[in-house]
Amino acid sequence: MRISSSLRISRHVCSSPLEAALMQRAAPLLAAIVLATTSISPPAAVAAPPTVAELARLPAGLARIDQLLDNWDEITTVCNGVPDDLELKQVVRTVGAQKCSKSPLKVQTYIGASSTLDPLFKADKLMIRAQPLVADDDAEVYSSAVDTYITKQQMASTMAYTSSWSGIENPNGSVGQIEDNLLEAKKEVLELRNSVATVVDLLHLKS
């Protein structure tokens, strides 16, 4: 639009009909030059589909969640009065004469919410990249499973953290409160597990 306007103005100030005709004929050429020299941003690069090795993280992560659920009490409990490194990092832990105490933050290490070495660490990005590998008929179910995974991982991690703050050193805290919040974390992990299983199934990965 600017080019056309400029050329129209030029024709009005031209000293002769010949100059006006030349300017009119030059307009398309000038427009072509401007378009040719104007950089047009290319569309954002589409992320490459994940490799076989990357996809293998999903069934491996599912196996770790199963391990956590199958051994929930053992994994989330520290006995003999010797706290592990994770428990020491918690703001609150059960203390006193008890031989055993809960270590809720252990949950985070099994659902990809703690260590970068966990198979499910940032697995949501992996799942999104794998979307093109899913059959069209399953796309909606897959997308829903990924959304559920993201939500439930956050909720499970949050409830585990909340449980770690629920000890007797805090107002209204108690051993029972720790266990109640840890139970809520377990419920979230169960739903998290189902979402990962759905993703693994729709991607036809060996579990």
PDB file of C-alpha atoms in Angstrom:
ATOM      1  CA  MET A   1       0.000   0.000   0.000  1.00  0.00           C
ATOM      2  CA  ARG A   2       2.822   2.439   0.755  1.00  0.00           C
ATOM      3  CA  ILE A   3       4.460   1.765  -2.578  1.00  0.00           C
ATOM      4  CA  SER A   4       1.266   2.455  -4.503  1.00  0.00           C
ATOM      5  CA  SER A   5       0.618   5.656  -2.562  1.00  0.00           C
ATOM      6  CA  SER A   6       4.144   6.899  -3.150  1.00  0.00           C
ATOM      7  CA  LEU A   7       3.883   6.234  -6.847  1.00  0.00           C
ATOM      8  CA  ARG A   8       0.561   8.029  -7.097  1.00  0.00           C
ATOM      9  CA  ILE A   9       2.093  11.059  -5.419  1.00  0.00           C
ATOM     10  CA  SER A  10       5.063  10.905  -7.779  1.00  0.00           C
ATOM     11  CA  ARG A  11       2.758  10.976 -10.789  1.00  0.00           C
ATOM     12  CA  HIS A  12       1.090  14.123  -9.495  1.00  0.00           C
ATOM     13  CA  VAL A  13       4.434  15.950  -9.227  1.00  0.00           C
ATOM     14  CA  CYS A  14       5.902  14.645 -12.486  1.00  0.00           C
ATOM     15  CA  SER A  15       6.807  17.444 -14.886  1.00  0.00           C
ATOM     16  CA  SER A  16       5.601  15.644 -18.018  1.00  0.00           C
ATOM     17  CA  PRO A  17       3.192  12.921 -19.169  1.00  0.00           C
ATOM     18  CA  LEU A  18       6.222  10.832 -20.177  1.00  0.00           C
ATOM     19  CA  GLU A  19       7.582  10.807 -16.649  1.00  0.00           C
ATOM     20  CA  ALA A  20       4.173   9.880 -15.323  1.00  0.00           C
ATOM     21  CA  ALA A  21       3.939   6.969 -17.750  1.00  0.00           C
ATOM     22  CA  LEU A  22       7.414   5.749 -16.812  1.00  0.00           C
ATOM     23  CA  MET A  23       6.591   5.893 -13.130  1.00  0.00           C
ATOM     24  CA  GLN A  24       3.374   3.973 -13.705  1.00  0.00           C
ATOM     25  CA  ARG A  25       5.211   1.249 -15.589  1.00  0.00           C
ATOM     26  CA  ALA A  26       7.939   1.111 -12.939  1.00  0.00           C
ATOM     27  CA  ALA A  27       5.481   0.519 -10.112  1.00  0.00           C
ATOM     28  CA  PRO A  28       5.181  -3.282 -10.569  1.00  0.00           C
ATOM     29  CA  LEU A  29       8.966  -3.606 -10.822  1.00  0.00           C
ATOM     30  CA  LEU A  30       9.526  -1.604  -7.655  1.00  0.00           C
ATOM     31  CA  ALA A  31       6.956  -3.681  -5.837  1.00  0.00           C
ATOM     32  CA  ALA A  32       8.641  -6.899  -6.973  1.00  0.00           C
ATOM     33  CA  ILE A  33      12.025  -5.651  -5.773  1.00  0.00           C
ATOM     34  CA  VAL A  34      10.648  -4.759  -2.356  1.00  0.00           C
ATOM     35  CA  LEU A  35       8.974  -8.153  -1.989  1.00  0.00           C
ATOM     36  CA  ALA A  36      12.125  -9.963  -3.082  1.00  0.00           C
ATOM     37  CA  THR A  37      14.313  -8.141  -0.587  1.00  0.00           C
ATOM     38  CA  THR A  38      11.900  -8.329   2.339  1.00  0.00           C
ATOM     39  CA  SER A  39      12.739 -11.144   4.733  1.00  0.00           C
ATOM     40  CA  ILE A  40       9.738 -13.301   5.576  1.00  0.00           C
ATOM     41  CA  SER A  41      10.031 -15.282   8.790  1.00  0.00           C
ATOM     42  CA  PRO A  42       9.682 -19.020   8.114  1.00  0.00           C
ATOM     43  CA  PRO A  43       7.126 -20.972  10.129  1.00  0.00           C
ATOM     44  CA  ALA A  44       8.343 -22.394  13.400  1.00  0.00           C
ATOM     45  CA  ALA A  45      10.214 -25.609  12.917  1.00  0.00           C
ATOM     46  CA  VAL A  46       8.191 -28.670  13.720  1.00  0.00           C
ATOM     47  CA  ALA A  47       9.788 -30.717  16.478  1.00  0.00           C
ATOM     48  CA  ALA A  48      11.189 -33.998  15.255  1.00  0.00           C
ATOM     49  CA  PRO A  49       9.413 -37.127  16.464  1.00  0.00           C
ATOM     50  CA  PRO A  50      11.148 -38.836  19.391  1.00  0.00           C
ATOM     51  CA  THR A  51      13.657 -41.598  18.824  1.00  0.00           C
ATOM     52  CA  VAL A  52      13.191 -45.192  19.932  1.00  0.00           C
ATOM     53  CA  ALA A  53      15.535 -44.537  22.851  1.00  0.00           C
ATOM     54  CA  GLU A  54      13.513 -41.518  23.938  1.00  0.00           C
ATOM     55  CA  LEU A  55      10.220 -43.382  23.684  1.00  0.00           C
ATOM     56  CA  ALA A  56      11.672 -46.148  25.856  1.00  0.00           C
ATOM     57  CA  ARG A  57      11.594 -43.685  28.752  1.00  0.00           C
ATOM     58  CA  LEU A  58       7.810 -43.935  28.919  1.00  0.00           C
ATOM     59  CA  PRO A  59       7.452 -47.663  29.701  1.00  0.00           C
ATOM     60  CA  ALA A  60      10.482 -47.339  31.983  1.00  0.00           C
ATOM     61  CA  GLY A  61       8.727 -44.533  33.834  1.00  0.00           C
ATOM     62  CA  LEU A  62       5.544 -46.587  34.032  1.00  0.00           C
ATOM     63  CA  ALA A  63       7.524 -49.410  35.619  1.00  0.00           C
ATOM     64  CA  ARG A  64       8.889 -47.023  38.245  1.00  0.00           C
ATOM     65  CA  ILE A  65       5.392 -45.806  39.095  1.00  0.00           C
ATOM     66  CA  ASP A  66       4.277 -49.419  39.477  1.00  0.00           C
ATOM     67  CA  GLN A  67       7.250 -50.041  41.730  1.00  0.00           C
ATOM     68  CA  LEU A  68       6.241 -47.071  43.878  1.00  0.00           C
ATOM     69  CA  LEU A  69       2.607 -48.160  44.136  1.00  0.00           C
ATOM     70  CA  ASP A  70       3.458 -51.800  44.807  1.00  0.00           C
ATOM     71  CA  ASN A  71       5.866 -50.836  47.586  1.00  0.00           C
ATOM     72  CA  TRP A  72       4.257 -47.620  48.776  1.00  0.00           C
ATOM     73  CA  ASP A  73       4.684 -48.041  52.530  1.00  0.00           C
ATOM     74  CA  GLU A  74       8.233 -49.340  52.287  1.00  0.00           C
ATOM     75  CA  ILE A  75       9.352 -46.574  49.933  1.00  0.00           C
ATOM     76  CA  THR A  76       7.673 -43.718  51.802  1.00  0.00           C
ATOM     77  CA  THR A  77       8.744 -44.873  55.265  1.00  0.00           C
ATOM     78  CA  VAL A  78      12.145 -44.506  56.893  1.00  0.00           C
ATOM     79  CA  CYS A  79      12.779 -46.706  59.917  1.00  0.00           C
ATOM     80  CA  ASN A  80      15.426 -47.339  62.562  1.00  0.00           C
ATOM     81  CA  GLY A  81      15.624 -43.626  63.289  1.00  0.00           C
ATOM     82  CA  VAL A  82      18.086 -43.017  60.459  1.00  0.00           C
ATOM     83  CA  PRO A  83      16.717 -40.419  58.032  1.00  0.00           C
ATOM     84  CA  ASP A  84      17.849 -40.597  54.451  1.00  0.00           C
ATOM     85  CA  ASP A  85      19.112 -37.631  52.421  1.00  0.00           C
ATOM     86  CA  LEU A  86      15.656 -36.792  51.096  1.00  0.00           C
ATOM     87  CA  GLU A  87      14.144 -36.732  54.549  1.00  0.00           C
ATOM     88  CA  LEU A  88      16.865 -34.417  55.776  1.00  0.00           C
ATOM     89  CA  LYS A  89      15.934 -31.958  53.018  1.00  0.00           C
ATOM     90  CA  GLN A  90      12.303 -31.862  54.073  1.00  0.00           C
ATOM     91  CA  VAL A  91      11.220 -28.852  56.079  1.00  0.00           C
ATOM     92  CA  VAL A  92       9.342 -31.040  58.514  1.00  0.00           C
ATOM     93  CA  ARG A  93       9.687 -34.674  59.445  1.00  0.00           C
ATOM     94  CA  THR A  94       8.312 -36.816  62.209  1.00  0.00           C
ATOM     95  CA  VAL A  95      10.755 -36.915  65.102  1.00  0.00           C
ATOM     96  CA  GLY A  96      10.872 -38.102  68.656  1.00  0.00           C
ATOM     97  CA  ALA A  97      10.836 -41.607  69.990  1.00  0.00           C
ATOM     98  CA  GLN A  98       9.363 -43.169  66.868  1.00  0.00           C
ATOM     99  CA  LYS A  99      11.474 -45.713  65.082  1.00  0.00           C
ATOM    100  CA  CYS A 100       9.841 -44.975  61.746  1.00  0.00           C
ATOM    101  CA  SER A 101       8.800 -41.772  60.033  1.00  0.00           C
ATOM    102  CA  LYS A 102       7.313 -40.861  56.701  1.00  0.00           C
ATOM    103  CA  SER A 103       9.423 -39.481  53.876  1.00  0.00           C
ATOM    104  CA  PRO A 104       6.801 -38.097  51.465  1.00  0.00           C
ATOM    105  CA  LEU A 105       9.283 -36.514  49.079  1.00  0.00           C
ATOM    106  CA  LYS A 106      10.275 -40.006  47.972  1.00  0.00           C
ATOM    107  CA  VAL A 107       7.126 -39.908  45.836  1.00  0.00           C
ATOM    108  CA  GLN A 108       8.573 -37.148  43.675  1.00  0.00           C
ATOM    109  CA  THR A 109      11.578 -39.257  42.753  1.00  0.00           C
ATOM    110  CA  TYR A 110       9.366 -41.908  41.140  1.00  0.00           C
ATOM    111  CA  ILE A 111       7.130 -39.652  39.040  1.00  0.00           C
ATOM    112  CA  GLY A 112       9.629 -37.464  37.215  1.00  0.00           C
ATOM    113  CA  ALA A 113       9.258 -34.494  39.560  1.00  0.00           C
ATOM    114  CA  SER A 114      12.688 -34.533  41.150  1.00  0.00           C
ATOM    115  CA  SER A 115      15.721 -35.907  39.345  1.00  0.00           C
ATOM    116  CA  THR A 116      16.708 -35.221  35.747  1.00  0.00           C
ATOM    117  CA  LEU A 117      17.729 -38.882  35.605  1.00  0.00           C
ATOM    118  CA  ASP A 118      14.162 -40.073  36.127  1.00  0.00           C
ATOM    119  CA  PRO A 119      12.651 -41.529  32.918  1.00  0.00           C
ATOM    120  CA  LEU A 120       9.577 -39.326  33.336  1.00  0.00           C
ATOM    121  CA  PHE A 121      11.476 -36.074  33.852  1.00  0.00           C
ATOM    122  CA  LYS A 122       9.797 -33.584  31.473  1.00  0.00           C
ATOM    123  CA  ALA A 123       8.013 -36.519  29.855  1.00  0.00           C
ATOM    124  CA  ASP A 124       5.131 -34.244  28.884  1.00  0.00           C
ATOM    125  CA  LYS A 125       7.321 -32.686  26.188  1.00  0.00           C
ATOM    126  CA  LEU A 126       8.225 -36.157  24.952  1.00  0.00           C
ATOM    127  CA  MET A 127       4.576 -37.186  24.849  1.00  0.00           C
ATOM    128  CA  ILE A 128       3.629 -34.086  22.868  1.00  0.00           C
ATOM    129  CA  ARG A 129       6.370 -34.737  20.326  1.00  0.00           C
ATOM    130  CA  ALA A 130       5.106 -38.303  19.970  1.00  0.00           C
ATOM    131  CA  GLN A 131       1.583 -37.162  19.051  1.00  0.00           C
ATOM    132  CA  PRO A 132       2.129 -37.684  15.264  1.00  0.00           C
ATOM    133  CA  LEU A 133       2.918 -41.355  15.944  1.00  0.00           C
ATOM    134  CA  VAL A 134      -0.592 -41.969  17.250  1.00  0.00           C
ATOM    135  CA  ALA A 135      -3.366 -43.202  14.964  1.00  0.00           C
ATOM    136  CA  ASP A 136      -5.864 -40.515  13.998  1.00  0.00           C
ATOM    137  CA  ASP A 137      -8.707 -42.419  15.632  1.00  0.00           C
ATOM    138  CA  ASP A 138      -6.822 -42.382  18.945  1.00  0.00           C
ATOM    139  CA  ALA A 139      -5.632 -38.770  18.797  1.00  0.00           C
ATOM    140  CA  GLU A 140      -8.292 -37.366  21.111  1.00  0.00           C
ATOM    141  CA  VAL A 141      -7.829 -40.085  23.723  1.00  0.00           C
ATOM    142  CA  TYR A 142      -4.069 -39.625  23.549  1.00  0.00           C
ATOM    143  CA  SER A 143      -4.296 -35.858  23.968  1.00  0.00           C
ATOM    144  CA  SER A 144      -6.586 -36.292  26.965  1.00  0.00           C
ATOM    145  CA  ALA A 145      -4.154 -38.774  28.535  1.00  0.00           C
ATOM    146  CA  VAL A 146      -1.271 -36.329  28.119  1.00  0.00           C
ATOM    147  CA  ASP A 147      -3.306 -33.541  29.727  1.00  0.00           C
ATOM    148  CA  THR A 148      -4.185 -35.850  32.609  1.00  0.00           C
ATOM    149  CA  TYR A 149      -0.542 -36.827  33.018  1.00  0.00           C
ATOM    150  CA  ILE A 150       0.531 -33.194  33.294  1.00  0.00           C
ATOM    151  CA  THR A 151      -2.175 -32.397  35.842  1.00  0.00           C
ATOM    152  CA  LYS A 152      -1.739 -35.507  37.969  1.00  0.00           C
ATOM    153  CA  GLN A 153       2.032 -35.277  38.075  1.00  0.00           C
ATOM    154  CA  GLN A 154       1.757 -31.730  39.403  1.00  0.00           C
ATOM    155  CA  MET A 155      -0.920 -32.703  41.915  1.00  0.00           C
ATOM    156  CA  ALA A 156       0.945 -35.778  43.154  1.00  0.00           C
ATOM    157  CA  SER A 157       4.140 -33.783  43.579  1.00  0.00           C
ATOM    158  CA  THR A 158       2.283 -30.980  45.373  1.00  0.00           C
ATOM    159  CA  MET A 159       0.517 -33.343  47.773  1.00  0.00           C
ATOM    160  CA  ALA A 160       3.781 -35.123  48.565  1.00  0.00           C
ATOM    161  CA  TYR A 161       5.372 -31.764  49.342  1.00  0.00           C
ATOM    162  CA  THR A 162       2.368 -30.720  51.423  1.00  0.00           C
ATOM    163  CA  SER A 163       2.643 -33.963  53.365  1.00  0.00           C
ATOM    164  CA  SER A 164       6.277 -33.203  54.132  1.00  0.00           C
ATOM    165  CA  TRP A 165       5.157 -29.932  55.751  1.00  0.00           C
ATOM    166  CA  SER A 166       2.436 -31.530  57.858  1.00  0.00           C
ATOM    167  CA  GLY A 167       4.488 -32.706  60.838  1.00  0.00           C
ATOM    168  CA  ILE A 168       4.028 -31.846  64.489  1.00  0.00           C
ATOM    169  CA  GLU A 169       6.462 -28.933  64.320  1.00  0.00           C
ATOM    170  CA  ASN A 170       3.928 -26.983  62.261  1.00  0.00           C
ATOM    171  CA  PRO A 171       0.628 -25.463  63.450  1.00  0.00           C
ATOM    172  CA  ASN A 172      -2.134 -28.076  63.261  1.00  0.00           C
ATOM    173  CA  GLY A 173       0.424 -30.612  62.100  1.00  0.00           C
ATOM    174  CA  SER A 174       0.442 -34.218  63.204  1.00  0.00           C
ATOM    175  CA  VAL A 175       1.524 -37.678  62.195  1.00  0.00           C
ATOM    176  CA  GLY A 176      -2.017 -38.294  61.041  1.00  0.00           C
ATOM    177  CA  GLN A 177      -1.942 -35.195  58.852  1.00  0.00           C
ATOM    178  CA  ILE A 178       1.239 -36.405  57.193  1.00  0.00           C
ATOM    179  CA  GLU A 179      -0.383 -39.736  56.420  1.00  0.00           C
ATOM    180  CA  ASP A 180      -3.617 -38.150  55.183  1.00  0.00           C
ATOM    181  CA  ASN A 181      -1.816 -35.902  52.732  1.00  0.00           C
ATOM    182  CA  LEU A 182       0.404 -38.762  51.651  1.00  0.00           C
ATOM    183  CA  LEU A 183      -2.704 -40.820  50.940  1.00  0.00           C
ATOM    184  CA  GLU A 184      -4.003 -37.997  48.748  1.00  0.00           C
ATOM    185  CA  ALA A 185      -0.687 -38.049  46.918  1.00  0.00           C
ATOM    186  CA  LYS A 186      -1.119 -41.771  46.336  1.00  0.00           C
ATOM    187  CA  LYS A 187      -4.554 -41.210  44.803  1.00  0.00           C
ATOM    188  CA  GLU A 188      -3.021 -38.743  42.368  1.00  0.00           C
ATOM    189  CA  VAL A 189      -0.231 -41.192  41.537  1.00  0.00           C
ATOM    190  CA  LEU A 190      -2.806 -43.878  40.735  1.00  0.00           C
ATOM    191  CA  GLU A 191      -4.458 -41.599  38.187  1.00  0.00           C
ATOM    192  CA  LEU A 192      -1.047 -40.559  36.924  1.00  0.00           C
ATOM    193  CA  ARG A 193      -0.218 -44.204  36.392  1.00  0.00           C
ATOM    194  CA  ASN A 194      -3.358 -44.733  34.321  1.00  0.00           C
ATOM    195  CA  SER A 195      -2.540 -41.804  32.051  1.00  0.00           C
ATOM    196  CA  VAL A 196       1.004 -43.040  31.412  1.00  0.00           C
ATOM    197  CA  ALA A 197      -0.315 -46.543  30.721  1.00  0.00           C
ATOM    198  CA  THR A 198      -2.728 -45.102  28.145  1.00  0.00           C
ATOM    199  CA  VAL A 199       0.072 -43.192  26.427  1.00  0.00           C
ATOM    200  CA  VAL A 200       2.291 -46.281  26.339  1.00  0.00           C
ATOM    201  CA  ASP A 201      -0.554 -48.371  24.960  1.00  0.00           C
ATOM    202  CA  LEU A 202      -1.512 -45.916  22.204  1.00  0.00           C
ATOM    203  CA  LEU A 203       2.123 -45.607  21.142  1.00  0.00           C
ATOM    204  CA  HIS A 204       2.349 -49.423  21.065  1.00  0.00           C
ATOM    205  CA  LEU A 205       5.407 -49.442  23.295  1.00  0.00           C
ATOM    206  CA  LYS A 206       6.536 -52.575  25.064  1.00  0.00           C
ATOM    207  CA  SER A 207       6.043 -52.223  28.797  1.00  0.00           C
TER     208      SER A 207
END
